[in-house]
Every structure is written in structure tokens, then in C-alpha cells.
PDB file of N, CA and C in Angstrom:
ATOM      1  N   MET A  24       3.564 -66.653   4.700  1.00 67.00           N
ATOM      2  CA  MET A  24       4.156 -65.368   4.331  1.00 67.00           C
ATOM      3  C   MET A  24       3.589 -64.964   2.966  1.00 67.00           C
ATOM      4  N   ASN A  25       3.287 -63.698   2.794  1.00 89.00           N
ATOM      5  CA  ASN A  25       2.723 -63.248   1.535  1.00 89.00           C
ATOM      6  C   ASN A  25       3.803 -62.697   0.595  1.00 89.00           C
ATOM      7  N   VAL A  26       3.398 -62.416  -0.617  1.00 89.00           N
ATOM      8  CA  VAL A  26       4.328 -61.953  -1.649  1.00 89.00           C
ATOM      9  C   VAL A  26       5.023 -60.662  -1.222  1.00 89.00           C
ATOM     10  N   MET A  27       4.300 -59.773  -0.595  1.00 90.00           N
ATOM     11  CA  MET A  27       4.887 -58.491  -0.191  1.00 90.00           C
ATOM     12  C   MET A  27       6.004 -58.688   0.833  1.00 90.00           C
ATOM     13  N   SER A  28       5.803 -59.575   1.815  1.00 93.00           N
ATOM     14  CA  SER A  28       6.858 -59.770   2.808  1.00 93.00           C
ATOM     15  C   SER A  28       8.042 -60.537   2.242  1.00 93.00           C
ATOM     16  N   ILE A  29       7.790 -61.435   1.302  1.00 95.00           N
ATOM     17  CA  ILE A  29       8.898 -62.143   0.656  1.00 95.00           C
ATOM     18  C   ILE A  29       9.755 -61.157  -0.129  1.00 95.00           C
ATOM     19  N   ALA A  30       9.098 -60.313  -0.925  1.00 96.00           N
ATOM     20  CA  ALA A  30       9.836 -59.321  -1.714  1.00 96.00           C
ATOM     21  C   ALA A  30      10.533 -58.308  -0.807  1.00 96.00           C
ATOM     22  N   SER A  31       9.892 -57.928   0.282  1.00 96.00           N
ATOM     23  CA  SER A  31      10.511 -56.979   1.220  1.00 96.00           C
ATOM     24  C   SER A  31      11.774 -57.564   1.843  1.00 96.00           C
ATOM     25  N   SER A  32      11.737 -58.846   2.185  1.00 97.00           N
ATOM     26  CA  SER A  32      12.929 -59.470   2.757  1.00 97.00           C
ATOM     27  C   SER A  32      14.049 -59.521   1.723  1.00 97.00           C
ATOM     28  N   GLY A  33      13.701 -59.735   0.466  1.00 97.00           N
ATOM     29  CA  GLY A  33      14.700 -59.703  -0.606  1.00 97.00           C
ATOM     30  C   GLY A  33      15.302 -58.323  -0.777  1.00 97.00           C
ATOM     31  N   MET A  34      14.479 -57.298  -0.626  1.00 97.00           N
ATOM     32  CA  MET A  34      14.979 -55.927  -0.738  1.00 97.00           C
ATOM     33  C   MET A  34      15.925 -55.593   0.414  1.00 97.00           C
ATOM     34  N   ARG A  35      15.575 -56.036   1.624  1.00 98.00           N
ATOM     35  CA  ARG A  35      16.465 -55.803   2.776  1.00 98.00           C
ATOM     36  C   ARG A  35      17.802 -56.505   2.580  1.00 98.00           C
ATOM     37  N   ALA A  36      17.771 -57.736   2.082  1.00 98.00           N
ATOM     38  CA  ALA A  36      19.007 -58.484   1.849  1.00 98.00           C
ATOM     39  C   ALA A  36      19.854 -57.803   0.764  1.00 98.00           C
ATOM     40  N   ALA A  37      19.223 -57.340  -0.302  1.00 98.00           N
ATOM     41  CA  ALA A  37      19.950 -56.668  -1.377  1.00 98.00           C
ATOM     42  C   ALA A  37      20.564 -55.364  -0.884  1.00 98.00           C
ATOM     43  N   SER A  38      19.832 -54.642  -0.054  1.00 98.00           N
ATOM     44  CA  SER A  38      20.359 -53.395   0.510  1.00 98.00           C
ATOM     45  C   SER A  38      21.592 -53.662   1.370  1.00 98.00           C
ATOM     46  N   LEU A  39      21.539 -54.721   2.151  1.00 98.00           N
ATOM     47  CA  LEU A  39      22.675 -55.096   2.988  1.00 98.00           C
ATOM     48  C   LEU A  39      23.884 -55.480   2.131  1.00 98.00           C
ATOM     49  N   GLU A  40      23.636 -56.140   1.006  1.00 98.00           N
ATOM     50  CA  GLU A  40      24.722 -56.512   0.084  1.00 98.00           C
ATOM     51  C   GLU A  40      25.407 -55.267  -0.478  1.00 98.00           C
ATOM     52  N   VAL A  41      24.622 -54.277  -0.857  1.00 97.00           N
ATOM     53  CA  VAL A  41      25.205 -53.030  -1.385  1.00 97.00           C
ATOM     54  C   VAL A  41      26.034 -52.346  -0.304  1.00 97.00           C
ATOM     55  N   GLN A  42      25.524 -52.312   0.915  1.00 98.00           N
ATOM     56  CA  GLN A  42      26.261 -51.692   2.020  1.00 98.00           C
ATOM     57  C   GLN A  42      27.574 -52.424   2.296  1.00 98.00           C
ATOM     58  N   ALA A  43      27.558 -53.746   2.234  1.00 97.00           N
ATOM     59  CA  ALA A  43      28.773 -54.530   2.470  1.00 97.00           C
ATOM     60  C   ALA A  43      29.799 -54.267   1.374  1.00 97.00           C
ATOM     61  N   ALA A  44      29.350 -54.219   0.127  1.00 96.00           N
ATOM     62  CA  ALA A  44      30.271 -53.949  -0.980  1.00 96.00           C
ATOM     63  C   ALA A  44      30.873 -52.555  -0.848  1.00 96.00           C
ATOM     64  N   ALA A  45      30.050 -51.582  -0.472  1.00 96.00           N
ATOM     65  CA  ALA A  45      30.545 -50.206  -0.299  1.00 96.00           C
ATOM     66  C   ALA A  45      31.556 -50.137   0.839  1.00 96.00           C
ATOM     67  N   ALA A  46      31.285 -50.856   1.916  1.00 96.00           N
ATOM     68  CA  ALA A  46      32.225 -50.863   3.040  1.00 96.00           C
ATOM     69  C   ALA A  46      33.556 -51.483   2.636  1.00 96.00           C
ATOM     70  N   ASN A  47      33.504 -52.547   1.840  1.00 95.00           N
ATOM     71  CA  ASN A  47      34.738 -53.175   1.375  1.00 95.00           C
ATOM     72  C   ASN A  47      35.554 -52.233   0.499  1.00 95.00           C
ATOM     73  N   VAL A  48      34.896 -51.522  -0.393  1.00 94.00           N
ATOM     74  CA  VAL A  48      35.595 -50.574  -1.270  1.00 94.00           C
ATOM     75  C   VAL A  48      36.179 -49.433  -0.432  1.00 94.00           C
ATOM     76  N   ALA A  49      35.426 -48.956   0.541  1.00 94.00           N
ATOM     77  CA  ALA A  49      35.890 -47.845   1.379  1.00 94.00           C
ATOM     78  C   ALA A  49      37.115 -48.229   2.214  1.00 94.00           C
ATOM     79  N   ARG A  50      37.220 -49.501   2.573  1.00 93.00           N
ATOM     80  CA  ARG A  50      38.327 -49.938   3.426  1.00 93.00           C
ATOM     81  C   ARG A  50      39.491 -50.559   2.648  1.00 93.00           C
ATOM     82  N   LEU A  51      39.500 -50.414   1.332  1.00 90.00           N
ATOM     83  CA  LEU A  51      40.589 -50.996   0.540  1.00 90.00           C
ATOM     84  C   LEU A  51      41.961 -50.499   0.976  1.00 90.00           C
ATOM     85  N   SER A  52      42.065 -49.241   1.308  1.00 88.00           N
ATOM     86  CA  SER A  52      43.373 -48.672   1.652  1.00 88.00           C
ATOM     87  C   SER A  52      43.789 -48.926   3.097  1.00 88.00           C
ATOM     88  N   VAL A  53      42.912 -49.527   3.883  1.00 90.00           N
ATOM     89  CA  VAL A  53      43.219 -49.795   5.289  1.00 90.00           C
ATOM     90  C   VAL A  53      43.930 -51.144   5.385  1.00 90.00           C
ATOM     91  N   GLU A  54      45.159 -51.093   5.834  1.00 88.00           N
ATOM     92  CA  GLU A  54      45.965 -52.309   5.961  1.00 88.00           C
ATOM     93  C   GLU A  54      45.346 -53.264   6.979  1.00 88.00           C
ATOM     94  N   GLY A  55      45.139 -54.508   6.573  1.00 87.00           N
ATOM     95  CA  GLY A  55      44.630 -55.527   7.477  1.00 87.00           C
ATOM     96  C   GLY A  55      43.133 -55.479   7.735  1.00 87.00           C
ATOM     97  N   ALA A  56      42.420 -54.615   7.040  1.00 91.00           N
ATOM     98  CA  ALA A  56      40.971 -54.524   7.240  1.00 91.00           C
ATOM     99  C   ALA A  56      40.296 -55.794   6.722  1.00 91.00           C
ATOM    100  N   ALA A  57      39.425 -56.349   7.517  1.00 92.00           N
ATOM    101  CA  ALA A  57      38.703 -57.559   7.113  1.00 92.00           C
ATOM    102  C   ALA A  57      37.635 -57.198   6.082  1.00 92.00           C
ATOM    103  N   ARG A  58      37.464 -58.086   5.130  1.00 95.00           N
ATOM    104  CA  ARG A  58      36.378 -57.922   4.155  1.00 95.00           C
ATOM    105  C   ARG A  58      35.109 -58.493   4.763  1.00 95.00           C
ATOM    106  N   ILE A  59      33.985 -57.958   4.365  1.00 96.00           N
ATOM    107  CA  ILE A  59      32.708 -58.483   4.836  1.00 96.00           C
ATOM    108  C   ILE A  59      31.872 -58.931   3.652  1.00 96.00           C
ATOM    109  N   GLY A  60      30.961 -59.819   3.927  1.00 96.00           N
ATOM    110  CA  GLY A  60      30.019 -60.303   2.936  1.00 96.00           C
ATOM    111  C   GLY A  60      28.667 -60.463   3.592  1.00 96.00           C
ATOM    112  N   VAL A  61      27.733 -60.967   2.844  1.00 97.00           N
ATOM    113  CA  VAL A  61      26.382 -61.163   3.358  1.00 97.00           C
ATOM    114  C   VAL A  61      25.989 -62.619   3.152  1.00 97.00           C
ATOM    115  N   ALA A  62      25.555 -63.254   4.217  1.00 97.00           N
ATOM    116  CA  ALA A  62      25.043 -64.623   4.147  1.00 97.00           C
ATOM    117  C   ALA A  62      23.520 -64.568   4.188  1.00 97.00           C
ATOM    118  N   GLN A  63      22.897 -65.255   3.249  1.00 97.00           N
ATOM    119  CA  GLN A  63      21.441 -65.297   3.206  1.00 97.00           C
ATOM    120  C   GLN A  63      20.970 -66.723   3.468  1.00 97.00           C
ATOM    121  N   THR A  64      19.905 -66.840   4.223  1.00 97.00           N
ATOM    122  CA  THR A  64      19.294 -68.139   4.470  1.00 97.00           C
ATOM    123  C   THR A  64      17.804 -68.046   4.182  1.00 97.00           C
ATOM    124  N   SER A  65      17.271 -69.132   3.681  1.00 97.00           N
ATOM    125  CA  SER A  65      15.834 -69.190   3.389  1.00 97.00           C
ATOM    126  C   SER A  65      15.037 -69.229   4.680  1.00 97.00           C
ATOM    127  N   VAL A  66      13.877 -68.628   4.634  1.00 95.00           N
ATOM    128  CA  VAL A  66      12.961 -68.621   5.771  1.00 95.00           C
ATOM    129  C   VAL A  66      11.799 -69.548   5.428  1.00 95.00           C
ATOM    130  N   VAL A  67      11.398 -70.362   6.396  1.00 94.00           N
ATOM    131  CA  VAL A  67      10.250 -71.239   6.182  1.00 94.00           C
ATOM    132  C   VAL A  67       9.042 -70.378   5.842  1.00 94.00           C
ATOM    133  N   GLY A  68       8.359 -70.703   4.781  1.00 92.00           N
ATOM    134  CA  GLY A  68       7.201 -69.933   4.364  1.00 92.00           C
ATOM    135  C   GLY A  68       7.535 -68.896   3.300  1.00 92.00           C
ATOM    136  N   GLY A  69       8.810 -68.707   3.013  1.00 94.00           N
ATOM    137  CA  GLY A  69       9.228 -67.781   1.962  1.00 94.00           C
ATOM    138  C   GLY A  69      10.037 -66.620   2.489  1.00 94.00           C
ATOM    139  N   GLY A  70      10.865 -66.095   1.640  1.00 95.00           N
ATOM    140  CA  GLY A  70      11.701 -64.966   1.991  1.00 95.00           C
ATOM    141  C   GLY A  70      13.088 -65.396   2.422  1.00 95.00           C
ATOM    142  N   VAL A  71      13.890 -64.422   2.823  1.00 97.00           N
ATOM    143  CA  VAL A  71      15.264 -64.684   3.252  1.00 97.00           C
ATOM    144  C   VAL A  71      15.588 -63.860   4.486  1.00 97.00           C
ATOM    145  N   GLU A  72      16.562 -64.356   5.231  1.00 97.00           N
ATOM    146  CA  GLU A  72      17.185 -63.577   6.296  1.00 97.00           C
ATOM    147  C   GLU A  72      18.622 -63.361   5.865  1.00 97.00           C
ATOM    148  N   ALA A  73      19.145 -62.182   6.119  1.00 98.00           N
ATOM    149  CA  ALA A  73      20.506 -61.862   5.706  1.00 98.00           C
ATOM    150  C   ALA A  73      21.284 -61.289   6.881  1.00 98.00           C
ATOM    151  N   GLY A  74      22.548 -61.614   6.916  1.00 98.00           N
ATOM    152  CA  GLY A  74      23.407 -61.098   7.970  1.00 98.00           C
ATOM    153  C   GLY A  74      24.825 -60.906   7.459  1.00 98.00           C
ATOM    154  N   VAL A  75      25.543 -60.006   8.081  1.00 98.00           N
ATOM    155  CA  VAL A  75      26.921 -59.705   7.686  1.00 98.00           C
ATOM    156  C   VAL A  75      27.847 -60.771   8.266  1.00 98.00           C
ATOM    157  N   VAL A  76      28.763 -61.247   7.425  1.00 98.00           N
ATOM    158  CA  VAL A  76      29.766 -62.234   7.830  1.00 98.00           C
ATOM    159  C   VAL A  76      31.130 -61.774   7.333  1.00 98.00           C
ATOM    160  N   GLU A  77      32.185 -62.307   7.946  1.00 96.00           N
ATOM    161  CA  GLU A  77      33.525 -62.004   7.470  1.00 96.00           C
ATOM    162  C   GLU A  77      33.763 -62.802   6.191  1.00 96.00           C
ATOM    163  N   ALA A  78      34.327 -62.149   5.189  1.00 94.00           N
ATOM    164  CA  ALA A  78      34.575 -62.785   3.896  1.00 94.00           C
ATOM    165  C   ALA A  78      36.068 -63.034   3.716  1.00 94.00           C
ATOM    166  N   ALA A  79      36.364 -63.970   2.860  1.00 91.00           N
ATOM    167  CA  ALA A  79      37.760 -64.287   2.558  1.00 91.00           C
ATOM    168  C   ALA A  79      38.400 -63.142   1.781  1.00 91.00           C
ATOM    169  N   PRO A  80      39.709 -62.978   1.906  1.00 88.00           N
ATOM    170  CA  PRO A  80      40.396 -61.959   1.115  1.00 88.00           C
ATOM    171  C   PRO A  80      40.150 -62.193  -0.376  1.00 88.00           C
ATOM    172  N   ASP A  81      40.031 -61.118  -1.125  1.00 87.00           N
ATOM    173  CA  ASP A  81      39.744 -61.226  -2.554  1.00 87.00           C
ATOM    174  C   ASP A  81      40.750 -60.402  -3.341  1.00 87.00           C
ATOM    175  N   PRO A  82      41.620 -61.070  -4.097  1.00 84.00           N
ATOM    176  CA  PRO A  82      42.596 -60.326  -4.888  1.00 84.00           C
ATOM    177  C   PRO A  82      41.938 -59.515  -6.015  1.00 84.00           C
ATOM    178  N   GLY A  83      40.695 -59.846  -6.350  1.00 84.00           N
ATOM    179  CA  GLY A  83      39.991 -59.129  -7.408  1.00 84.00           C
ATOM    180  C   GLY A  83      39.241 -57.906  -6.928  1.00 84.00           C
ATOM    181  N   ALA A  84      39.324 -57.613  -5.635  1.00 89.00           N
ATOM    182  CA  ALA A  84      38.635 -56.426  -5.121  1.00 89.00           C
ATOM    183  C   ALA A  84      39.308 -55.203  -5.708  1.00 89.00           C
ATOM    184  N   PRO A  85      38.670 -54.148  -6.036  1.00 91.00           N
ATOM    185  CA  PRO A  85      37.270 -53.788  -5.824  1.00 91.00           C
ATOM    186  C   PRO A  85      36.332 -54.220  -6.947  1.00 91.00           C
ATOM    187  N   VAL A  86      36.868 -54.814  -8.009  1.00 94.00           N
ATOM    188  CA  VAL A  86      36.006 -55.204  -9.128  1.00 94.00           C
ATOM    189  C   VAL A  86      34.916 -56.165  -8.665  1.00 94.00           C
ATOM    190  N   SER A  87      35.272 -57.169  -7.886  1.00 93.00           N
ATOM    191  CA  SER A  87      34.265 -58.129  -7.423  1.00 93.00           C
ATOM    192  C   SER A  87      33.234 -57.459  -6.505  1.00 93.00           C
ATOM    193  N   ASP A  88      33.672 -56.480  -5.717  1.00 95.00           N
ATOM    194  CA  ASP A  88      32.735 -55.756  -4.857  1.00 95.00           C
ATOM    195  C   ASP A  88      31.766 -54.916  -5.686  1.00 95.00           C
ATOM    196  N   LEU A  89      32.273 -54.287  -6.716  1.00 95.00           N
ATOM    197  CA  LEU A  89      31.403 -53.473  -7.573  1.00 95.00           C
ATOM    198  C   LEU A  89      30.407 -54.350  -8.330  1.00 95.00           C
ATOM    199  N   LEU A  90      30.846 -55.526  -8.768  1.00 96.00           N
ATOM    200  CA  LEU A  90      29.932 -56.444  -9.441  1.00 96.00           C
ATOM    201  C   LEU A  90      28.884 -56.985  -8.471  1.00 96.00           C
ATOM    202  N   ALA A  91      29.286 -57.266  -7.245  1.00 95.00           N
ATOM    203  CA  ALA A  91      28.333 -57.728  -6.230  1.00 95.00           C
ATOM    204  C   ALA A  91      27.293 -56.647  -5.942  1.00 95.00           C
ATOM    205  N   ALA A  92      27.741 -55.402  -5.884  1.00 96.00           N
ATOM    206  CA  ALA A  92      26.813 -54.293  -5.643  1.00 96.00           C
ATOM    207  C   ALA A  92      25.828 -54.159  -6.801  1.00 96.00           C
ATOM    208  N   LYS A  93      26.320 -54.298  -8.026  1.00 97.00           N
ATOM    209  CA  LYS A  93      25.444 -54.197  -9.207  1.00 97.00           C
ATOM    210  C   LYS A  93      24.410 -55.325  -9.195  1.00 97.00           C
ATOM    211  N   ASP A  94      24.854 -56.524  -8.841  1.00 97.00           N
ATOM    212  CA  ASP A  94      23.951 -57.661  -8.748  1.00 97.00           C
ATOM    213  C   ASP A  94      22.880 -57.408  -7.681  1.00 97.00           C
ATOM    214  N   ALA A  95      23.282 -56.850  -6.552  1.00 97.00           N
ATOM    215  CA  ALA A  95      22.335 -56.554  -5.472  1.00 97.00           C
ATOM    216  C   ALA A  95      21.333 -55.478  -5.892  1.00 97.00           C
ATOM    217  N   VAL A  96      21.792 -54.494  -6.657  1.00 97.00           N
ATOM    218  CA  VAL A  96      20.880 -53.445  -7.145  1.00 97.00           C
ATOM    219  C   VAL A  96      19.828 -54.064  -8.067  1.00 97.00           C
ATOM    220  N   LEU A  97      20.246 -54.994  -8.910  1.00 98.00           N
ATOM    221  CA  LEU A  97      19.288 -55.667  -9.796  1.00 98.00           C
ATOM    222  C   LEU A  97      18.274 -56.489  -8.990  1.00 98.00           C
ATOM    223  N   ALA A  98      18.743 -57.165  -7.946  1.00 97.00           N
ATOM    224  CA  ALA A  98      17.838 -57.944  -7.093  1.00 97.00           C
ATOM    225  C   ALA A  98      16.855 -57.025  -6.372  1.00 97.00           C
ATOM    226  N   PHE A  99      17.349 -55.897  -5.883  1.00 97.00           N
ATOM    227  CA  PHE A  99      16.490 -54.920  -5.217  1.00 97.00           C
ATOM    228  C   PHE A  99      15.411 -54.427  -6.179  1.00 97.00           C
ATOM    229  N   THR A 100      15.821 -54.085  -7.394  1.00 98.00           N
ATOM    230  CA  THR A 100      14.892 -53.580  -8.407  1.00 98.00           C
ATOM    231  C   THR A 100      13.835 -54.622  -8.756  1.00 98.00           C
ATOM    232  N   ALA A 101      14.248 -55.878  -8.899  1.00 97.00           N
ATOM    233  CA  ALA A 101      13.299 -56.945  -9.216  1.00 97.00           C
ATOM    234  C   ALA A 101      12.268 -57.108  -8.106  1.00 97.00           C
ATOM    235  N   ASN A 102      12.712 -57.076  -6.866  1.00 96.00           N
ATOM    236  CA  ASN A 102      11.776 -57.204  -5.742  1.00 96.00           C
ATOM    237  C   ASN A 102      10.866 -55.990  -5.636  1.00 96.00           C
ATOM    238  N   ALA A 103      11.395 -54.799  -5.905  1.00 97.00           N
ATOM    239  CA  ALA A 103      10.564 -53.580  -5.877  1.00 97.00           C
ATOM    240  C   ALA A 103       9.509 -53.638  -6.982  1.00 97.00           C
ATOM    241  N   THR A 104       9.894 -54.152  -8.137  1.00 96.00           N
ATOM    242  CA  THR A 104       8.940 -54.294  -9.243  1.00 96.00           C
ATOM    243  C   THR A 104       7.837 -55.275  -8.869  1.00 96.00           C
ATOM    244  N   LEU A 105       8.197 -56.352  -8.206  1.00 95.00           N
ATOM    245  CA  LEU A 105       7.205 -57.326  -7.770  1.00 95.00           C
ATOM    246  C   LEU A 105       6.204 -56.696  -6.807  1.00 95.00           C
ATOM    247  N   ILE A 106       6.693 -55.900  -5.872  1.00 94.00           N
ATOM    248  CA  ILE A 106       5.796 -55.225  -4.929  1.00 94.00           C
ATOM    249  C   ILE A 106       4.880 -54.246  -5.663  1.00 94.00           C
ATOM    250  N   ARG A 107       5.455 -53.483  -6.579  1.00 94.00           N
ATOM    251  CA  ARG A 107       4.671 -52.503  -7.336  1.00 94.00           C
ATOM    252  C   ARG A 107       3.579 -53.200  -8.160  1.00 94.00           C
ATOM    253  N   ARG A 108       3.930 -54.291  -8.847  1.00 93.00           N
ATOM    254  CA  ARG A 108       2.950 -55.012  -9.672  1.00 93.00           C
ATOM    255  C   ARG A 108       1.872 -55.663  -8.807  1.00 93.00           C
ATOM    256  N   SER A 109       2.259 -56.191  -7.677  1.00 91.00           N
ATOM    257  CA  SER A 109       1.288 -56.799  -6.770  1.00 91.00           C
ATOM    258  C   SER A 109       0.289 -55.754  -6.291  1.00 91.00           C
ATOM    259  N   ASP A 110       0.794 -54.574  -5.978  1.00 88.00           N
ATOM    260  CA  ASP A 110      -0.060 -53.475  -5.537  1.00 88.00           C
ATOM    261  C   ASP A 110      -1.013 -53.058  -6.661  1.00 88.00           C
ATOM    262  N   GLN A 111      -0.496 -53.006  -7.891  1.00 90.00           N
ATOM    263  CA  GLN A 111      -1.342 -52.637  -9.031  1.00 90.00           C
ATOM    264  C   GLN A 111      -2.434 -53.677  -9.266  1.00 90.00           C
ATOM    265  N   MET A 112      -2.074 -54.958  -9.132  1.00 88.00           N
ATOM    266  CA  MET A 112      -3.071 -56.012  -9.327  1.00 88.00           C
ATOM    267  C   MET A 112      -4.156 -55.933  -8.268  1.00 88.00           C
ATOM    268  N   LEU A 113      -3.765 -55.686  -7.030  1.00 84.00           N
ATOM    269  CA  LEU A 113      -4.744 -55.563  -5.960  1.00 84.00           C
ATOM    270  C   LEU A 113      -5.652 -54.351  -6.208  1.00 84.00           C
ATOM    271  N   GLY A 114      -5.068 -53.254  -6.649  1.00 84.00           N
ATOM    272  CA  GLY A 114      -5.858 -52.067  -6.961  1.00 84.00           C
ATOM    273  C   GLY A 114      -6.835 -52.326  -8.083  1.00 84.00           C
ATOM    274  N   ALA A 115      -6.393 -53.033  -9.121  1.00 82.00           N
ATOM    275  CA  ALA A 115      -7.274 -53.354 -10.248  1.00 82.00           C
ATOM    276  C   ALA A 115      -8.406 -54.274  -9.804  1.00 82.00           C
ATOM    277  N   LEU A 116      -8.100 -55.221  -8.928  1.00 79.00           N
ATOM    278  CA  LEU A 116      -9.120 -56.128  -8.414  1.00 79.00           C
ATOM    279  C   LEU A 116     -10.163 -55.365  -7.614  1.00 79.00           C
ATOM    280  N   LEU A 117      -9.707 -54.441  -6.769  1.00 81.00           N
ATOM    281  CA  LEU A 117     -10.641 -53.651  -5.966  1.00 81.00           C
ATOM    282  C   LEU A 117     -11.465 -52.715  -6.829  1.00 81.00           C
ATOM    283  N   ASP A 118     -10.859 -52.169  -7.906  1.00 78.00           N
ATOM    284  CA  ASP A 118     -11.608 -51.301  -8.817  1.00 78.00           C
ATOM    285  C   ASP A 118     -12.727 -52.074  -9.510  1.00 78.00           C
ATOM    286  N   GLU A 119     -12.464 -53.324  -9.881  1.00 70.00           N
ATOM    287  CA  GLU A 119     -13.468 -54.156 -10.574  1.00 70.00           C
ATOM    288  C   GLU A 119     -14.635 -54.496  -9.647  1.00 70.00           C
ATOM    289  N   ARG A 120     -14.334 -54.672  -8.379  1.00 65.00           N
ATOM    290  CA  ARG A 120     -15.370 -55.062  -7.427  1.00 65.00           C
ATOM    291  C   ARG A 120     -16.198 -53.857  -6.980  1.00 65.00           C
ATOM    292  N   GLY A 121     -15.612 -52.654  -7.072  1.00 57.00           N
ATOM    293  CA  GLY A 121     -16.281 -51.462  -6.548  1.00 57.00           C
ATOM    294  C   GLY A 121     -17.170 -50.861  -7.520  1.00 57.00           C
TER     295      GLY A 121
END
């Protein structure tokens, strides 16, 4: 697996985390609504797979959901930066050879 696909899988997982946190906040007023979370597993060769799972009740919600979303946004940004820098390095390498 290359750097671009590893970073892309991280971005997909981070996006799913933000969606799960938003869904939890949106359902706060719904009595008996289950909370959801995201489980990530490593992939052989690099990267992650992510999936939605039922999460335990959290008395700290929505604060914990908002913090989880912020953490996921930072992870998304870091992976996007990695893709952007990798692309720039490849472009610079091709410019030197051309």
C-alpha cells in the first residue's frame, strides 16, 4: 500500500468519526437512542478500516462527542496535508527530471 492510500483510509475513518459524533449530538433529545462510535482496525500493508459500532452510554455527551469530532477533524487535516505534501514532492521530482 502506498502513502496516498494509507492517508486516504485515514481520511475516510476521520470523516466517519465526525459523522458519528454529529449523529450522537443530533439524537441527544431522543429517548433511548443508542449512541454510535467508530471502530478502526489496522490493515496489513498500512492504513485502517473503520466501521460504525454501538457505543456505551456517555454521561459526558455532548462534550465528549464534540471533542471526538474535533480530534477527527485534526486527523483528517493531518492526512490531507500528507497527501498534499506527497503530491508536491512528486511534482518537484518530475520537474527536476524534465
